[in-house]
mmCIF file of C-alpha atoms in Angstrom:
data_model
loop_
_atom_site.group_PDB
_atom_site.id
_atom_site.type_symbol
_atom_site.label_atom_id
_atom_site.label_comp_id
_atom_site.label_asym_id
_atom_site.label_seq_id
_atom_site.Cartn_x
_atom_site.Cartn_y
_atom_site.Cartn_z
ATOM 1 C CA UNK A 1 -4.241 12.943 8.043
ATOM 2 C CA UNK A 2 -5.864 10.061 6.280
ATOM 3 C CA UNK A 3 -9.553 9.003 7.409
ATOM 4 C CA UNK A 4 -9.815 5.027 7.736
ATOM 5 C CA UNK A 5 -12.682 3.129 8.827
ATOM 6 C CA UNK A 6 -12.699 0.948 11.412
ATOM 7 C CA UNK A 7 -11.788 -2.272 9.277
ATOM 8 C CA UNK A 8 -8.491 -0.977 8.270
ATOM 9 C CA UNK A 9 -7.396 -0.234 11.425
ATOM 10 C CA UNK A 10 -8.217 -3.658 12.655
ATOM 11 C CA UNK A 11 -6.411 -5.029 9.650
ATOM 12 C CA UNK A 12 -3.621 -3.454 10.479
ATOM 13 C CA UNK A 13 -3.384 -3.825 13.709
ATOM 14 C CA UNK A 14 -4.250 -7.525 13.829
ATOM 15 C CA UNK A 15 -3.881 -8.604 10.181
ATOM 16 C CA UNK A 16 -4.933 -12.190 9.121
ATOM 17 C CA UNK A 17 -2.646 -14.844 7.564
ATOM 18 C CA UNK A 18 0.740 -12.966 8.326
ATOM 19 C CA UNK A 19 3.950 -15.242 7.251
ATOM 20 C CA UNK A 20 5.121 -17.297 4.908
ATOM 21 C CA UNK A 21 2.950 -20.276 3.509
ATOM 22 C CA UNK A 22 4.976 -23.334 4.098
ATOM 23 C CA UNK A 23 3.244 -25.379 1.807
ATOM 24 C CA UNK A 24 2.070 -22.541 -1.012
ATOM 25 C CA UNK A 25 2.212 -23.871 -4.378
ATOM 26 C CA UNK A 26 1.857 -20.401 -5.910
ATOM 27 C CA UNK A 27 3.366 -17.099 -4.905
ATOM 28 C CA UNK A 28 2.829 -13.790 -6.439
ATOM 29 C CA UNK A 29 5.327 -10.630 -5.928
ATOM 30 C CA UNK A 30 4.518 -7.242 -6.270
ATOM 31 C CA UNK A 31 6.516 -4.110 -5.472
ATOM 32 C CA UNK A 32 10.029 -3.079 -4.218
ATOM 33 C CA UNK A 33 11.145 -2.144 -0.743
ATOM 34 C CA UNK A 34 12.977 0.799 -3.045
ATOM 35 C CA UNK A 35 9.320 2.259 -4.220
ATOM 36 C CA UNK A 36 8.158 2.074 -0.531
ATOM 37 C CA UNK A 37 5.287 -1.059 -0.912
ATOM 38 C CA UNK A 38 6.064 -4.579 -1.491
ATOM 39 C CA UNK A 39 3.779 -7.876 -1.699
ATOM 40 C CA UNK A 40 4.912 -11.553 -1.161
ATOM 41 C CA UNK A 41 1.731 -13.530 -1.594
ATOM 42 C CA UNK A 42 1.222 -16.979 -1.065
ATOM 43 C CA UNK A 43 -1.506 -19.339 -1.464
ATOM 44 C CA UNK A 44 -1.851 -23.172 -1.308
ATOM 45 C CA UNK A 45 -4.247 -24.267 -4.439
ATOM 46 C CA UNK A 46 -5.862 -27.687 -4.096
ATOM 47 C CA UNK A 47 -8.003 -28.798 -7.611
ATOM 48 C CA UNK A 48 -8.028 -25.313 -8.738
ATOM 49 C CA UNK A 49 -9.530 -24.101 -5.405
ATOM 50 C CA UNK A 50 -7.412 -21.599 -2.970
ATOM 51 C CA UNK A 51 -7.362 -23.865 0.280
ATOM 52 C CA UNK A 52 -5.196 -21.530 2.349
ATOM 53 C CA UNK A 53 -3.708 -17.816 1.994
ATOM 54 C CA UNK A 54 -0.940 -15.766 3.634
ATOM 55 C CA UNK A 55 0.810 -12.575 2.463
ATOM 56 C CA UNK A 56 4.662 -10.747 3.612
ATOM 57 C CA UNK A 57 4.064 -7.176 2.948
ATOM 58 C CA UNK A 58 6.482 -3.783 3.527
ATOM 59 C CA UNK A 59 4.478 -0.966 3.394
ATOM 60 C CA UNK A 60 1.710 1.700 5.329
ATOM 61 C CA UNK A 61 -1.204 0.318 7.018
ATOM 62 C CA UNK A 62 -3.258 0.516 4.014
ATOM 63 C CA UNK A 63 -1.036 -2.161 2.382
ATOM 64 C CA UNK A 64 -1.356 -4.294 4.922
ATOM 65 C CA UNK A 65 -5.063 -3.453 5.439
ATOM 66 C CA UNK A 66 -5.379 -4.547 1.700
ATOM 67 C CA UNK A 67 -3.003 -7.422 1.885
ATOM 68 C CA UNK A 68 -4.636 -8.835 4.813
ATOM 69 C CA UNK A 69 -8.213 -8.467 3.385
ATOM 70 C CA UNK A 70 -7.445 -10.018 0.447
ATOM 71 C CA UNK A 71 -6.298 -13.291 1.931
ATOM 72 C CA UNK A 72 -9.563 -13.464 3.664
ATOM 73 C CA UNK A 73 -11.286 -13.026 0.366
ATOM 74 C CA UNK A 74 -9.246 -15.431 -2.017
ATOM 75 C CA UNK A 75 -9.685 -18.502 1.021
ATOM 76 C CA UNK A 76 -12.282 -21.279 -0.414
ATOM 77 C CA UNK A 77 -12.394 -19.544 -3.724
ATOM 78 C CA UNK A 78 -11.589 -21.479 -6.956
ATOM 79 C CA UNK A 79 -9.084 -19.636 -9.428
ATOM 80 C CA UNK A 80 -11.483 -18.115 -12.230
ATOM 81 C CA UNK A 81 -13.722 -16.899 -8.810
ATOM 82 C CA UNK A 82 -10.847 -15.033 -7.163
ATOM 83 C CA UNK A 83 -9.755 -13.761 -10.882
ATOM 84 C CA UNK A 84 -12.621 -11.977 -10.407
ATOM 85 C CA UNK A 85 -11.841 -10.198 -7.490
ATOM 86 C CA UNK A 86 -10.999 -6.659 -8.704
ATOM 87 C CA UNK A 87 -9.015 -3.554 -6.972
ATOM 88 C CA UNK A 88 -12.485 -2.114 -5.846
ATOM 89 C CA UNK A 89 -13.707 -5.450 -4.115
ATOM 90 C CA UNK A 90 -10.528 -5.330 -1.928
ATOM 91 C CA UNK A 91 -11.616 -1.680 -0.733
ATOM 92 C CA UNK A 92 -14.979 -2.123 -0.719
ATOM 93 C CA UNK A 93 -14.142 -5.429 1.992
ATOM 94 C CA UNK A 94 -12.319 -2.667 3.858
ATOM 95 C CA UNK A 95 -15.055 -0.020 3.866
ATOM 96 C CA UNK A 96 -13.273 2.202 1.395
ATOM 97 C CA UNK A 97 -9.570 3.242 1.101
ATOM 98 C CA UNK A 98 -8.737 6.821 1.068
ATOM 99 C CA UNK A 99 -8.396 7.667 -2.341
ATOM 100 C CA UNK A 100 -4.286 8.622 -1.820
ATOM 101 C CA UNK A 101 -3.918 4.766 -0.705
ATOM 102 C CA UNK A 102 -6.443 3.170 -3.754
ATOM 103 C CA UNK A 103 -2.689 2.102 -5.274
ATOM 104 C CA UNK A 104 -2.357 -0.290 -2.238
ATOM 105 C CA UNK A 105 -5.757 -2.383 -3.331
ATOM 106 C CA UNK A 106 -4.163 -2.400 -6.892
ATOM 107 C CA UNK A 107 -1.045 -3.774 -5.211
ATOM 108 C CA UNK A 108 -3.458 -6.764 -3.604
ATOM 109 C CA UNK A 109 -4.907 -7.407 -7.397
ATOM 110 C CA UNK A 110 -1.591 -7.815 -8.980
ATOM 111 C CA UNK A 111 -0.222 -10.014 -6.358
ATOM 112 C CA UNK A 112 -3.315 -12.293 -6.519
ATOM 113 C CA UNK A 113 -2.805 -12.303 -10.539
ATOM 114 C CA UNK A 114 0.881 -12.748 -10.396
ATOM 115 C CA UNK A 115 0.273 -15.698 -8.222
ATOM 116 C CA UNK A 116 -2.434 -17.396 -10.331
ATOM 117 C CA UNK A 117 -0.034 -16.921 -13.244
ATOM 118 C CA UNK A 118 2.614 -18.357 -11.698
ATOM 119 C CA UNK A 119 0.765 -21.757 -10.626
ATOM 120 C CA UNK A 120 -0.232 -21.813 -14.200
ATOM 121 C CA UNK A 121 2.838 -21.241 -15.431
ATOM 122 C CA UNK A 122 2.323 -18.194 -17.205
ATOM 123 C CA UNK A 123 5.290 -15.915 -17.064
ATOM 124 C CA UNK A 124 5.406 -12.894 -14.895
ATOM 125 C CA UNK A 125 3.083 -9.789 -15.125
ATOM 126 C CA UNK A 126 6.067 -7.108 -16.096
ATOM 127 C CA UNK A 127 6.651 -9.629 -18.448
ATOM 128 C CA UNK A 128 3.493 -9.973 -20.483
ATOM 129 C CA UNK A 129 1.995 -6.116 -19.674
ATOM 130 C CA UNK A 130 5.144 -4.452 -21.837
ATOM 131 C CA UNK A 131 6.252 -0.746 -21.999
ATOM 132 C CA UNK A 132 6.965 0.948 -19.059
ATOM 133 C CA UNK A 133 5.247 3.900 -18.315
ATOM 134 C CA UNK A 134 6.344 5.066 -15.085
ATOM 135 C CA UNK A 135 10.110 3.997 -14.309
ATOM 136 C CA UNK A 136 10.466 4.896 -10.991
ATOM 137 C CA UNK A 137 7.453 2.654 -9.768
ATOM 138 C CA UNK A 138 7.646 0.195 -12.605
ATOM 139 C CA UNK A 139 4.274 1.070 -13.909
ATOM 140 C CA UNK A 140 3.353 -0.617 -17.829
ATOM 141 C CA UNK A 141 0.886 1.183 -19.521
ATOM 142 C CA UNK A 142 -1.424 -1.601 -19.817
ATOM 143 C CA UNK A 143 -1.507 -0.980 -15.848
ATOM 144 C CA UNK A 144 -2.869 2.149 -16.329
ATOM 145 C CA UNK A 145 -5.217 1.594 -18.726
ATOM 146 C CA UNK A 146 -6.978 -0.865 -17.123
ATOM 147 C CA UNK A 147 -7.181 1.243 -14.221
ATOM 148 C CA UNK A 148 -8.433 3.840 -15.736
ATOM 149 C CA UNK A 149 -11.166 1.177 -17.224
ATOM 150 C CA UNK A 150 -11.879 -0.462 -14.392
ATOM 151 C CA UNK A 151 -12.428 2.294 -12.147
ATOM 152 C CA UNK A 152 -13.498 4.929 -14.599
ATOM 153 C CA UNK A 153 -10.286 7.669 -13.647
ATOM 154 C CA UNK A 154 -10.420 10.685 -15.209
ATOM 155 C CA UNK A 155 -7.150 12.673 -14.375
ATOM 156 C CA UNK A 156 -3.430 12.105 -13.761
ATOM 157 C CA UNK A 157 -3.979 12.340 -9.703
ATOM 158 C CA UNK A 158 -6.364 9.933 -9.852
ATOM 159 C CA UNK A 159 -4.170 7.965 -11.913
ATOM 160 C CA UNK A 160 -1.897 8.371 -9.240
ATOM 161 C CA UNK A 161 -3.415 7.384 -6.349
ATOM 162 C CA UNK A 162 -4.746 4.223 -8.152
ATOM 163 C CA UNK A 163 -1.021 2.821 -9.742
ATOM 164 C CA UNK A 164 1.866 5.495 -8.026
ATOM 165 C CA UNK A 165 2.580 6.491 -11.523
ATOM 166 C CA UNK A 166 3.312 9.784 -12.143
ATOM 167 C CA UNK A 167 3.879 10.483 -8.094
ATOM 168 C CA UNK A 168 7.906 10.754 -8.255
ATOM 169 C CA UNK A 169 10.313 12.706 -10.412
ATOM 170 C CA UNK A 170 7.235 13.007 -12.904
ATOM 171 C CA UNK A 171 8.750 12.569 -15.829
ATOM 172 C CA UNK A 172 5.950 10.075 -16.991
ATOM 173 C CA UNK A 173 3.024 12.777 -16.853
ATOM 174 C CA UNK A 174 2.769 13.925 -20.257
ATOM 175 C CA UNK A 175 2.452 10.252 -21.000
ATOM 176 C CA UNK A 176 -0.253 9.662 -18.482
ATOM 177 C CA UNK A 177 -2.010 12.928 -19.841
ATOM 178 C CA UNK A 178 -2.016 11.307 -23.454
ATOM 179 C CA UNK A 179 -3.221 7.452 -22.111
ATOM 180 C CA UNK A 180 -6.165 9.539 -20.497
ATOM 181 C CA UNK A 181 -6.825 11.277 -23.815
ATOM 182 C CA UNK A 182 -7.007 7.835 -25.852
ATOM 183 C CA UNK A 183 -9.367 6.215 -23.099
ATOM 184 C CA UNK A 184 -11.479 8.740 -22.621
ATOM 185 C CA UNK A 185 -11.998 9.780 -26.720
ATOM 186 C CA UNK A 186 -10.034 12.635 -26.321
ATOM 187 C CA UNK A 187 -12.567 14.205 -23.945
ATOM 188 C CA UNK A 188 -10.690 16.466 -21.123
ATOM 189 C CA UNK A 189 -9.148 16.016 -18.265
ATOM 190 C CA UNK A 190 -10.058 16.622 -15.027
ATOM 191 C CA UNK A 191 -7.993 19.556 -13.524
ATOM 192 C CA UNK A 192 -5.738 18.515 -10.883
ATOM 193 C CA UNK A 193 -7.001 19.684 -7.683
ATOM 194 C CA UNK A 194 -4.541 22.283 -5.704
ATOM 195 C CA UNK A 195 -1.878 21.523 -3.465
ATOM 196 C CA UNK A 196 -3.255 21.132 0.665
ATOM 197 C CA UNK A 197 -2.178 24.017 2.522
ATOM 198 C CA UNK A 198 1.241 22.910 4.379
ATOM 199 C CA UNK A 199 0.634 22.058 8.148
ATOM 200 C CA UNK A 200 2.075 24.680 10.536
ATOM 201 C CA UNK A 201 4.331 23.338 13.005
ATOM 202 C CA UNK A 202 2.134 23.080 15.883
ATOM 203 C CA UNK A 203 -0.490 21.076 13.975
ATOM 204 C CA UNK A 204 2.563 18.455 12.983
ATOM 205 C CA UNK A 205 3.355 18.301 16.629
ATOM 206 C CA UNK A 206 -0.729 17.145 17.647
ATOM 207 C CA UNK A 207 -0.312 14.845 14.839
ATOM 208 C CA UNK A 208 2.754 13.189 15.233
ATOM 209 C CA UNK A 209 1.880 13.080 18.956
ATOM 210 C CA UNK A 210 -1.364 11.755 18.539
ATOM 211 C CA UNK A 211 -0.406 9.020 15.583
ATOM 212 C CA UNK A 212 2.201 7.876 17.793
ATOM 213 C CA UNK A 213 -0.191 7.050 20.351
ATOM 214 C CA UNK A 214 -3.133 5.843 18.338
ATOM 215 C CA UNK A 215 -1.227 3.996 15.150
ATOM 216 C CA UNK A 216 2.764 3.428 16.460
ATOM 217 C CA UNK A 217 2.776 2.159 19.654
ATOM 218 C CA UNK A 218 -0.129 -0.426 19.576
ATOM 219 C CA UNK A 219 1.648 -1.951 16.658
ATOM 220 C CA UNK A 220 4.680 -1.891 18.111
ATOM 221 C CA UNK A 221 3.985 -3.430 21.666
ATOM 222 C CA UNK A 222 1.634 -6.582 19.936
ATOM 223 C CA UNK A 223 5.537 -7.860 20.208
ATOM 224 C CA UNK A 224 6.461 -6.284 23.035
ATOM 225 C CA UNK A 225 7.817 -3.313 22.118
ATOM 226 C CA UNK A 226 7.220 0.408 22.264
ATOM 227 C CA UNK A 227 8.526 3.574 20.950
ATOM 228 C CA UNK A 228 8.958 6.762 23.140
ATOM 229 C CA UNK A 229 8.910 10.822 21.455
ATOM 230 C CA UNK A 230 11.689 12.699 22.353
ATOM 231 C CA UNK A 231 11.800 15.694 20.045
ATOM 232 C CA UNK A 232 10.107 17.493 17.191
ATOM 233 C CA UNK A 233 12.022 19.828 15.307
ATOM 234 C CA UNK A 234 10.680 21.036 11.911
ATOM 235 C CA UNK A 235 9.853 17.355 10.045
ATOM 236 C CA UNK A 236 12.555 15.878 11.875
ATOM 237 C CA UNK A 237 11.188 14.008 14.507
ATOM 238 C CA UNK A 238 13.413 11.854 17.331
ATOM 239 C CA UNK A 239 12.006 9.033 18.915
ATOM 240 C CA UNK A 240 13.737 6.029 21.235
ATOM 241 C CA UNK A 241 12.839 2.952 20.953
ATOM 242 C CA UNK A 242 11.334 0.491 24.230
ATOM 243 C CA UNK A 243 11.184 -3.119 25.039
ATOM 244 C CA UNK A 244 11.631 -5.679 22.653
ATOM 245 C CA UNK A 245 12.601 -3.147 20.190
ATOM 246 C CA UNK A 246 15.058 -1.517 21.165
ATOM 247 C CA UNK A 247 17.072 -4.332 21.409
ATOM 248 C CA UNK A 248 16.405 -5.679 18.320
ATOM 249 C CA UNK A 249 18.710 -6.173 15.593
ATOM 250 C CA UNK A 250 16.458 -4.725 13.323
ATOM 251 C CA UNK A 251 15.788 -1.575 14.994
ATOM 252 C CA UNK A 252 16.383 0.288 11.334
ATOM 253 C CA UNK A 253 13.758 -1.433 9.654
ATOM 254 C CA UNK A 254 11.522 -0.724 12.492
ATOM 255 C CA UNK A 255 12.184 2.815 12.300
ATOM 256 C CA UNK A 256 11.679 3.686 9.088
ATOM 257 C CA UNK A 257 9.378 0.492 8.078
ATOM 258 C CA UNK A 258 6.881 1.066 10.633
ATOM 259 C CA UNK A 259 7.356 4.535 12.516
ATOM 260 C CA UNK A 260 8.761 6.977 9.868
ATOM 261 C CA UNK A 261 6.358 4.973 7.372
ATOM 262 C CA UNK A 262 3.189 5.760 9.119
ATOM 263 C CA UNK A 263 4.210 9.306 9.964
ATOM 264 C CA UNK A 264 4.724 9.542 6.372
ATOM 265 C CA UNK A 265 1.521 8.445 5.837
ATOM 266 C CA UNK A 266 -0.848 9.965 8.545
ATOM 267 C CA UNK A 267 0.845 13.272 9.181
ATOM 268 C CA UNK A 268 3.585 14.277 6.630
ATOM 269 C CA UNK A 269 5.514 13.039 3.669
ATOM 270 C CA UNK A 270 8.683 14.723 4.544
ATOM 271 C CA UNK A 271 8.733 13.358 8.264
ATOM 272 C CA UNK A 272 12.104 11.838 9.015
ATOM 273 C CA UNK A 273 12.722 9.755 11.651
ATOM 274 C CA UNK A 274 16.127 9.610 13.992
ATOM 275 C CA UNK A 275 16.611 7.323 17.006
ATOM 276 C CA UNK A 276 17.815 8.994 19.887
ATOM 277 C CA UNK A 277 21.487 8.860 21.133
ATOM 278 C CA UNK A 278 22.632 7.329 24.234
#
């Protein structure tokens, strides 16, 4: 279970500047609801100063932490100032990010860039960075690279938890291994660290139980809605949904965008999420 401080979790459960910008002049997007973390940002620029900033984002609570930060951070700066802002600014605003989630304050940098580039009229990011590394997350290698600069990474995990590359099918690793070879001057890599022992099934139970309580259900009920455990069987886990949400039409989205996602997240990767049956 991921340890956040007490700035994510009011970022996520209250996050600034939700919504589309009516009036945004430039909009940055990063991600795909297909890799599990998009980022729609938008942000009204007035002689080269960011008057107003609001962000759309699918993802865990760290991405929203991030994205919600971030728009609090770009507000009354002019472009070249929030150019500045790096990856480690947007976690260090949030007290730190475990280091798993560190991809989600890359995701804030890259929408803020993409968004800049796009008022400027500079074409998109994918565009200009070249080869993909990483195919299943659409990671370019100059991605990498300058996160393994900027925030001095020293193995493929790290590498990982900073751009998502690497943490699918895999395929991309030996090409990871030899970009962290070339930055570092061939020096070698930090071992990956072992695998966490698997939680036995009464420790999923607590944790489900208890992020349910704690994370799920004040999210859900800000709009009136709630979310009730049924059952636990292995990592299957079968919930019904209350109020507003269980008659709404996106029901689907809110199970697996916001209930499976954070169970995911908090208690285990291979949580699935059913709605009950009448």
């Amino acid at each position: 279970m991921w340890e956040y401080t007490d700035a994510v979790r009011e970022h996520f459960l209250a996050p600034h500047n939700v919504g589309e910008l009516k009036d945004a002049n430039a909009i940055g997007e990063v991600g795909s609801l297909a890799c599990g973390d998009a980022l729609k940002l938008f942000l009204k620029i007035e002689n080269d100063r960011i008057v107003n900033a609001s962000f759309q984002t699918f993802g865990c609570a760290s991405a929203i932490a991030s994205s919600s930060v971030l728009t609090d951070l770009v507000k009354g700066k002019t472009i070249d100032e929030a150019l500045a802002i790096t990856n480690k600014d947007i976690a260090d605003a949030l007290g730190g990010l475990p280091p798993e989630k560190m991809h989600c304050s890359v995701m804030g940098q890259e929408a803020l860039e993409a968004a800049i580039r796009s008022y400027r009229g500079l074409p998109p990011l994918e565009e200009a960075e070249g080869t993909i590394v990483c195919s299943c997350f659409g990671v370019t290698e100059e991605l990498i690279r300058r996160a393994i600069r900027e925030n001095s990474l020293t193995s493929v995990e790290q590498v990982t938890n900073f751009t998502k590359a690497g943490g699918a099918c895999g395929g991309c690793i030996p090409r990871i291994e030899a970009i962290l070879r070339d930055e570092m001057g061939q020096q070698p890599l930090t071992p990956i660290q072992p695998v966490k022992k698997p939680l036995s099934n009464i420790e999923r139970m607590q944790k489900v139980m208890t992020t349910l309580n704690e994370l799920v259900r004040p999210r859900l009920q800000q709009d009136g809605g709630d979310v009730e455990l049924i059952d636990i069987e292995g990592s299957v886990v079968t919930v019904a949904l209350r109020g507003m949400c269980s008659a709404c039409p996106s029901s689907r989205l809110t199970l697996e965008g916001v209930v499976q996602q954070i169970l995911r997240e908090q208690v285990d990767p291979a949580i699935v999420v059913r709605e009950a049956t009448a």
